[in-house]
Amino acid sequence: MSSEVLMPALSPTMTEGKIARWVKSEGDSVRAGDVLAEIETDKATMEVEAVDEGILARIVIPEGTDHVAVNTPIAVIAANGEEVPEPAARPAAKPPPPEPRREPPRDTGRAGNGAAPPASVALPISEPEYAGKTVTQTVREALRDAIAEEMRRDADVLLIGEEVAEYQGAYKVSQGLLQEFGARRVIDTPITEHGFAGLGIGAAMAGLKPIVEFMTFNFAMQAMDQLINSAAKTRYMSGGQMSCPIVFRGPNGIAARVAAQHSQCYASWYAHVPGLKVVAPYTGADHKGLLKSAIRDPNPVVFLEHELVYGESFAVPDDPEFLVPIGKARIARAGDQVTITAFSRMVKLALEAADELAKAGISAEIVDLRSLRPFDIATVVASVKKTNRIVSVEEGWPFAGIGAEIAAIVMEQCFDWLDAPLRRVSGKDVPLPYAANLERLATPQVDDIVAAAREVAYR
Amino acid sequence: MVAKRKAKPVKPAEPDVTPETLKQFFHDMLLIRRFEERAGQLYGMGLIGGFCHLYIGQEAVVVGMQAALTEGDTIVTSYRDHGHMLACGMDPKGVMAELAGRRDGYSHGKGGSMHMFSREKNFFGGHGIVGAQVPIGTGLGFAHHYRDDGFISVTYLGDGAINQGQVYESFNMASLWKLPVVYVIENNRYGMGTSVDRASARTDLYHRGTAYGIPGEQVDGMDVVAVHHAGIAAAEHVRSGEGPIILEMLTYRYRGHSMSDPAKYRTRDEVNRVRSEHDPIDHLRQRLIDGGVATEAALREVEKKVRDIVAEAAQFAQDCPEPDADELWTDVLAEA
């Protein structure tokens, strides 16, 4: 049976092209894979190969012909020994009609529009009240205990990063872990963030559960491609076949007097990315409970700590099964006149601001966001519906920051409840300066939060 | 790790390759060749979109290597990955359907040509960022080492990726920790349109692990039997706990870097010369016939069988529906 060779497209947008050259002549016998002709556009060239064996019975479009429409028959291949009838005159074939495109459901950020909720929004999560035994310990000890408990529980959990083993952690988070678990599971790396982040991701894809420590998240920028393109996207790109159960953790945000390259909040960078979970706790209990949840989570989790919080002490649950769910905010202080959202170290400043505001007769509700992706919209919206006013606080830059996202959420979900526009308190829109006075000016202070709250309260 | 034996020589006496193995090589290479030609045609018809990097010319590398491995070994490569998937035993129908962005593709249409995976076949992708698969493959080796399961990672990369920094970060850690990784550099002479000598200060890429104490060997990547022998020796070396090894496969891609390649950076004569003088499939075909391993008629049977597999895959891909709209929202995160 004879078959037609059609004019191919070099790209989905190409509609016509030129037959640059016929490599085979009429009457030539051809085998599958033989190059028949070369096609070109102004940009590219491509070879057309025979699919079946046979005789090149007829060249319909001679070489040198330009503006040949895609899918026009350009030649006829006959089976060996077959007669080929003259073709009836026919118009150039049109490209096949495109498959009907189904519009994807619109992501309005609201649940209940028939589509699955976007992964950035937390589903309703219950968090049981913890009533068990607690111990007073620092955040760094709470993190250490969380790691140790999970490593005891699951032999696939390991800790890898710079100075995590012999040095006992650059910020002393991993103290004693090498002694308990040995060098097989507590692994010092060379200073190669890109490499060991990618290595951890490969190990996670193979089923291990690495905790990758970045000495600070500033250095994780070296590994950004692996975090975003490999860790976050592979489950989706594999149609759910691949999993990447990994935790990237370390200090984030503004430390003291280390200047621009070592002081930056990456919360909005990571929170932007579907396929990641992002948490930034403040209290000791939340550090412990969220890190344990992160280690048990089958997804890549970015766990943002803070150098200036490591030494703070809290009452921390002493229970290996104590977990804090990812995706749930916490009311750190109840109030009814203004909502203040914050995460990580900024919760401390917001609580201090609330004390100041109380002296002025303003009742502030502090929402400790804890999770940035998925984001607990319900808790923030419920608070705004109660207080009718909101201030967001973050160390990061204002533009396209977490506060900007909260402003959008409030606009979309509870605009009619607002009695004043949202105000953002954020790091100033400059690289962080070194000088003590300038550094103070560039970072959010308690006074800034108080002023913003008074402004939205018109008091 | 398996009991640490004394280092094996990298090049043991060449084991015999059975006639059956040789015939299987012919089948497997031809399947990749015909599959890729058909993929090119479907691209031309607009049924495959975006980037599509064909493996035509390089078939001997992956076929010879994969046959040297044990079930349980893990594989990762870059975006020129269709041949690797077929050589890992993945279903041509599922691969072609994914190329066409259809529901029954390996990634349900969400990955495409460059992003396909098979847990069942231990194929870990299919990665679109040049060099990014190298730390990942090193991590696969790390997992084998951690679990002491006796399996190895085979990490494929191109001559373009070999200049990426993360490759050397990986070499360092793999050698430092004696991870069981075979790094297979597929040197097809061009990273996109830039020839190796215009991109690399030293063009003998098998030396690239020297600074890390990683042995390397250069192999005729157009000779499937040579590849196979090198693969067996390399796999044995890393499996014995001696740490990683590098194999540089000298090969050639006949087609453009991707489908929109201007073909201006090399001469037609160069391509034709390799095709006519060094084609890995023609070379093996001649060897089979000259050695009396297979008759012309028997090889034609193989060709017909391969053609049918490819035709079936292409038809399957075209008949398969696009993914459901609901698929947009699935597989972003796993249920915690």
PDB file of C-alpha atoms in Angstrom, chain A residues 152-292:
ATOM      1  CA  ARG A 152      15.500   7.061  66.983  1.00  0.00           C
ATOM      2  CA  ARG A 153      12.096   6.411  65.515  1.00  0.00           C
ATOM      3  CA  ASP A 154      13.092   5.960  61.858  1.00  0.00           C
ATOM      4  CA  ALA A 155      16.407   4.541  60.640  1.00  0.00           C
ATOM      5  CA  ASP A 156      15.956   6.300  57.267  1.00  0.00           C
ATOM      6  CA  VAL A 157      16.280   9.741  58.887  1.00  0.00           C
ATOM      7  CA  LEU A 158      19.758  11.274  58.731  1.00  0.00           C
ATOM      8  CA  LEU A 159      21.329  14.700  59.231  1.00  0.00           C
ATOM      9  CA  ILE A 160      23.695  16.107  56.633  1.00  0.00           C
ATOM     10  CA  GLY A 161      25.324  19.508  56.260  1.00  0.00           C
ATOM     11  CA  GLU A 162      28.337  21.631  57.027  1.00  0.00           C
ATOM     12  CA  GLU A 163      29.733  21.247  60.556  1.00  0.00           C
ATOM     13  CA  VAL A 164      26.773  19.222  61.823  1.00  0.00           C
ATOM     14  CA  ALA A 165      28.887  16.379  63.232  1.00  0.00           C
ATOM     15  CA  GLU A 166      32.347  16.959  64.734  1.00  0.00           C
ATOM     16  CA  TYR A 167      31.824  20.690  65.288  1.00  0.00           C
ATOM     17  CA  GLN A 168      28.407  19.917  66.851  1.00  0.00           C
ATOM     18  CA  GLY A 169      26.622  22.406  64.571  1.00  0.00           C
ATOM     19  CA  ALA A 170      27.669  25.910  63.581  1.00  0.00           C
ATOM     20  CA  TYR A 171      24.861  27.164  65.862  1.00  0.00           C
ATOM     21  CA  LYS A 172      25.098  24.167  68.197  1.00  0.00           C
ATOM     22  CA  VAL A 173      21.776  22.736  67.103  1.00  0.00           C
ATOM     23  CA  SER A 174      23.168  19.239  66.498  1.00  0.00           C
ATOM     24  CA  GLN A 175      24.998  18.899  69.826  1.00  0.00           C
ATOM     25  CA  GLY A 176      25.485  15.280  70.797  1.00  0.00           C
ATOM     26  CA  LEU A 177      23.894  13.800  67.692  1.00  0.00           C
ATOM     27  CA  LEU A 178      27.153  12.450  66.270  1.00  0.00           C
ATOM     28  CA  GLN A 179      27.850  10.762  69.599  1.00  0.00           C
ATOM     29  CA  GLU A 180      24.445   9.113  69.682  1.00  0.00           C
ATOM     30  CA  PHE A 181      23.954   8.195  66.018  1.00  0.00           C
ATOM     31  CA  GLY A 182      27.453   7.939  64.587  1.00  0.00           C
ATOM     32  CA  ALA A 183      29.067   9.243  61.422  1.00  0.00           C
ATOM     33  CA  ARG A 184      26.907   7.126  59.153  1.00  0.00           C
ATOM     34  CA  ARG A 185      23.798   9.162  60.052  1.00  0.00           C
ATOM     35  CA  VAL A 186      25.250  12.513  61.106  1.00  0.00           C
ATOM     36  CA  ILE A 187      27.341  13.593  58.166  1.00  0.00           C
ATOM     37  CA  ASP A 188      29.703  16.515  57.746  1.00  0.00           C
ATOM     38  CA  THR A 189      29.828  17.737  54.159  1.00  0.00           C
ATOM     39  CA  PRO A 190      32.338  19.781  52.261  1.00  0.00           C
ATOM     40  CA  ILE A 191      31.247  23.399  51.656  1.00  0.00           C
ATOM     41  CA  THR A 192      29.171  22.578  48.613  1.00  0.00           C
ATOM     42  CA  GLU A 193      25.543  23.576  49.103  1.00  0.00           C
ATOM     43  CA  HIS A 194      24.538  22.934  45.520  1.00  0.00           C
ATOM     44  CA  GLY A 195      26.063  19.480  45.593  1.00  0.00           C
ATOM     45  CA  PHE A 196      24.880  18.255  48.984  1.00  0.00           C
ATOM     46  CA  ALA A 197      21.372  19.662  48.514  1.00  0.00           C
ATOM     47  CA  GLY A 198      21.134  17.732  45.250  1.00  0.00           C
ATOM     48  CA  LEU A 199      22.662  14.643  46.854  1.00  0.00           C
ATOM     49  CA  GLY A 200      20.079  14.826  49.628  1.00  0.00           C
ATOM     50  CA  ILE A 201      17.308  15.124  47.062  1.00  0.00           C
ATOM     51  CA  GLY A 202      18.562  12.058  45.203  1.00  0.00           C
ATOM     52  CA  ALA A 203      18.749  10.125  48.470  1.00  0.00           C
ATOM     53  CA  ALA A 204      15.198  11.244  49.311  1.00  0.00           C
ATOM     54  CA  MET A 205      13.954  10.125  45.905  1.00  0.00           C
ATOM     55  CA  ALA A 206      15.474   6.747  46.730  1.00  0.00           C
ATOM     56  CA  GLY A 207      13.432   6.679  49.941  1.00  0.00           C
ATOM     57  CA  LEU A 208      15.726   8.055  52.650  1.00  0.00           C
ATOM     58  CA  LYS A 209      14.570  11.017  54.768  1.00  0.00           C
ATOM     59  CA  PRO A 210      17.466  13.445  54.915  1.00  0.00           C
ATOM     60  CA  ILE A 211      17.508  16.544  57.079  1.00  0.00           C
ATOM     61  CA  VAL A 212      19.739  18.925  55.152  1.00  0.00           C
ATOM     62  CA  GLU A 213      21.134  21.700  57.296  1.00  0.00           C
ATOM     63  CA  PHE A 214      22.157  24.933  55.634  1.00  0.00           C
ATOM     64  CA  MET A 215      24.518  26.811  57.913  1.00  0.00           C
ATOM     65  CA  THR A 216      22.294  29.732  57.005  1.00  0.00           C
ATOM     66  CA  PHE A 217      19.662  30.066  54.319  1.00  0.00           C
ATOM     67  CA  ASN A 218      21.804  32.714  52.646  1.00  0.00           C
ATOM     68  CA  PHE A 219      24.007  29.868  51.440  1.00  0.00           C
ATOM     69  CA  ALA A 220      21.021  27.907  50.174  1.00  0.00           C
ATOM     70  CA  MET A 221      20.853  30.277  47.234  1.00  0.00           C
ATOM     71  CA  GLN A 222      23.749  28.248  45.839  1.00  0.00           C
ATOM     72  CA  ALA A 223      21.370  25.302  45.881  1.00  0.00           C
ATOM     73  CA  MET A 224      18.241  27.095  44.742  1.00  0.00           C
ATOM     74  CA  ASP A 225      17.947  25.204  41.457  1.00  0.00           C
ATOM     75  CA  GLN A 226      17.960  21.863  43.226  1.00  0.00           C
ATOM     76  CA  LEU A 227      15.376  23.000  45.784  1.00  0.00           C
ATOM     77  CA  ILE A 228      12.958  24.387  43.225  1.00  0.00           C
ATOM     78  CA  ASN A 229      13.531  22.426  40.044  1.00  0.00           C
ATOM     79  CA  SER A 230      14.375  19.045  41.552  1.00  0.00           C
ATOM     80  CA  ALA A 231      12.791  18.831  45.018  1.00  0.00           C
ATOM     81  CA  ALA A 232       9.602  20.814  44.530  1.00  0.00           C
ATOM     82  CA  LYS A 233       8.599  19.797  41.013  1.00  0.00           C
ATOM     83  CA  THR A 234       9.490  16.149  40.630  1.00  0.00           C
ATOM     84  CA  ARG A 235       6.360  14.681  42.209  1.00  0.00           C
ATOM     85  CA  TYR A 236       4.189  16.653  39.820  1.00  0.00           C
ATOM     86  CA  MET A 237       6.360  16.043  36.773  1.00  0.00           C
ATOM     87  CA  SER A 238       6.339  12.317  37.455  1.00  0.00           C
ATOM     88  CA  GLY A 239       2.583  12.087  37.729  1.00  0.00           C
ATOM     89  CA  GLY A 240       2.915  11.261  41.429  1.00  0.00           C
ATOM     90  CA  GLN A 241       5.420   8.416  41.019  1.00  0.00           C
ATOM     91  CA  MET A 242       8.353  10.123  42.697  1.00  0.00           C
ATOM     92  CA  SER A 243       8.527  11.353  46.244  1.00  0.00           C
ATOM     93  CA  CYS A 244      11.017  13.671  47.907  1.00  0.00           C
ATOM     94  CA  PRO A 245      10.689  13.421  51.699  1.00  0.00           C
ATOM     95  CA  ILE A 246      13.359  15.898  52.749  1.00  0.00           C
ATOM     96  CA  VAL A 247      13.768  18.776  55.193  1.00  0.00           C
ATOM     97  CA  PHE A 248      15.931  21.795  54.429  1.00  0.00           C
ATOM     98  CA  ARG A 249      16.548  23.649  57.649  1.00  0.00           C
ATOM     99  CA  GLY A 250      18.738  26.364  59.101  1.00  0.00           C
ATOM    100  CA  PRO A 251      18.690  29.967  60.283  1.00  0.00           C
ATOM    101  CA  ASN A 252      16.908  32.494  58.087  1.00  0.00           C
ATOM    102  CA  GLY A 253      16.332  36.218  58.432  1.00  0.00           C
ATOM    103  CA  ILE A 254      18.256  39.059  59.939  1.00  0.00           C
ATOM    104  CA  ALA A 255      21.035  38.188  62.342  1.00  0.00           C
ATOM    105  CA  ALA A 256      23.106  40.777  64.214  1.00  0.00           C
ATOM    106  CA  ARG A 257      25.696  42.965  62.475  1.00  0.00           C
ATOM    107  CA  VAL A 258      26.623  40.565  59.678  1.00  0.00           C
ATOM    108  CA  ALA A 259      25.467  42.831  56.831  1.00  0.00           C
ATOM    109  CA  ALA A 260      23.635  42.224  53.597  1.00  0.00           C
ATOM    110  CA  GLN A 261      24.928  38.861  52.342  1.00  0.00           C
ATOM    111  CA  HIS A 262      24.300  37.112  55.648  1.00  0.00           C
ATOM    112  CA  SER A 263      21.022  38.749  56.609  1.00  0.00           C
ATOM    113  CA  GLN A 264      17.933  38.165  54.578  1.00  0.00           C
ATOM    114  CA  CYS A 265      14.512  36.601  54.943  1.00  0.00           C
ATOM    115  CA  TYR A 266      13.692  34.000  52.279  1.00  0.00           C
ATOM    116  CA  ALA A 267      10.164  33.276  53.443  1.00  0.00           C
ATOM    117  CA  SER A 268       8.391  34.735  50.424  1.00  0.00           C
ATOM    118  CA  TRP A 269      10.877  33.171  47.992  1.00  0.00           C
ATOM    119  CA  TYR A 270      10.085  29.626  49.085  1.00  0.00           C
ATOM    120  CA  ALA A 271       6.433  30.272  49.910  1.00  0.00           C
ATOM    121  CA  HIS A 272       5.971  31.170  46.243  1.00  0.00           C
ATOM    122  CA  VAL A 273       6.708  27.641  45.062  1.00  0.00           C
ATOM    123  CA  PRO A 274       4.074  24.910  44.661  1.00  0.00           C
ATOM    124  CA  GLY A 275       5.475  21.552  45.699  1.00  0.00           C
ATOM    125  CA  LEU A 276       7.234  22.915  48.787  1.00  0.00           C
ATOM    126  CA  LYS A 277       5.961  23.302  52.330  1.00  0.00           C
ATOM    127  CA  VAL A 278       7.399  26.234  54.251  1.00  0.00           C
ATOM    128  CA  VAL A 279       7.333  26.781  58.004  1.00  0.00           C
ATOM    129  CA  ALA A 280       8.817  29.519  60.191  1.00  0.00           C
ATOM    130  CA  PRO A 281       8.009  28.916  63.867  1.00  0.00           C
ATOM    131  CA  TYR A 282       8.732  31.064  66.909  1.00  0.00           C
ATOM    132  CA  THR A 283       8.142  29.119  70.155  1.00  0.00           C
ATOM    133  CA  GLY A 284      10.119  26.165  71.397  1.00  0.00           C
ATOM    134  CA  ALA A 285       7.088  23.899  71.228  1.00  0.00           C
ATOM    135  CA  ASP A 286       6.411  24.906  67.639  1.00  0.00           C
ATOM    136  CA  HIS A 287      10.029  24.394  66.641  1.00  0.00           C
ATOM    137  CA  LYS A 288       9.944  20.901  68.072  1.00  0.00           C
ATOM    138  CA  GLY A 289       6.494  19.897  66.922  1.00  0.00           C
ATOM    139  CA  LEU A 290       6.802  21.357  63.454  1.00  0.00           C
ATOM    140  CA  LEU A 291      10.265  19.925  62.830  1.00  0.00           C
ATOM    141  CA  LYS A 292       9.013  16.478  63.775  1.00  0.00           C
TER     142      LYS A 292
END
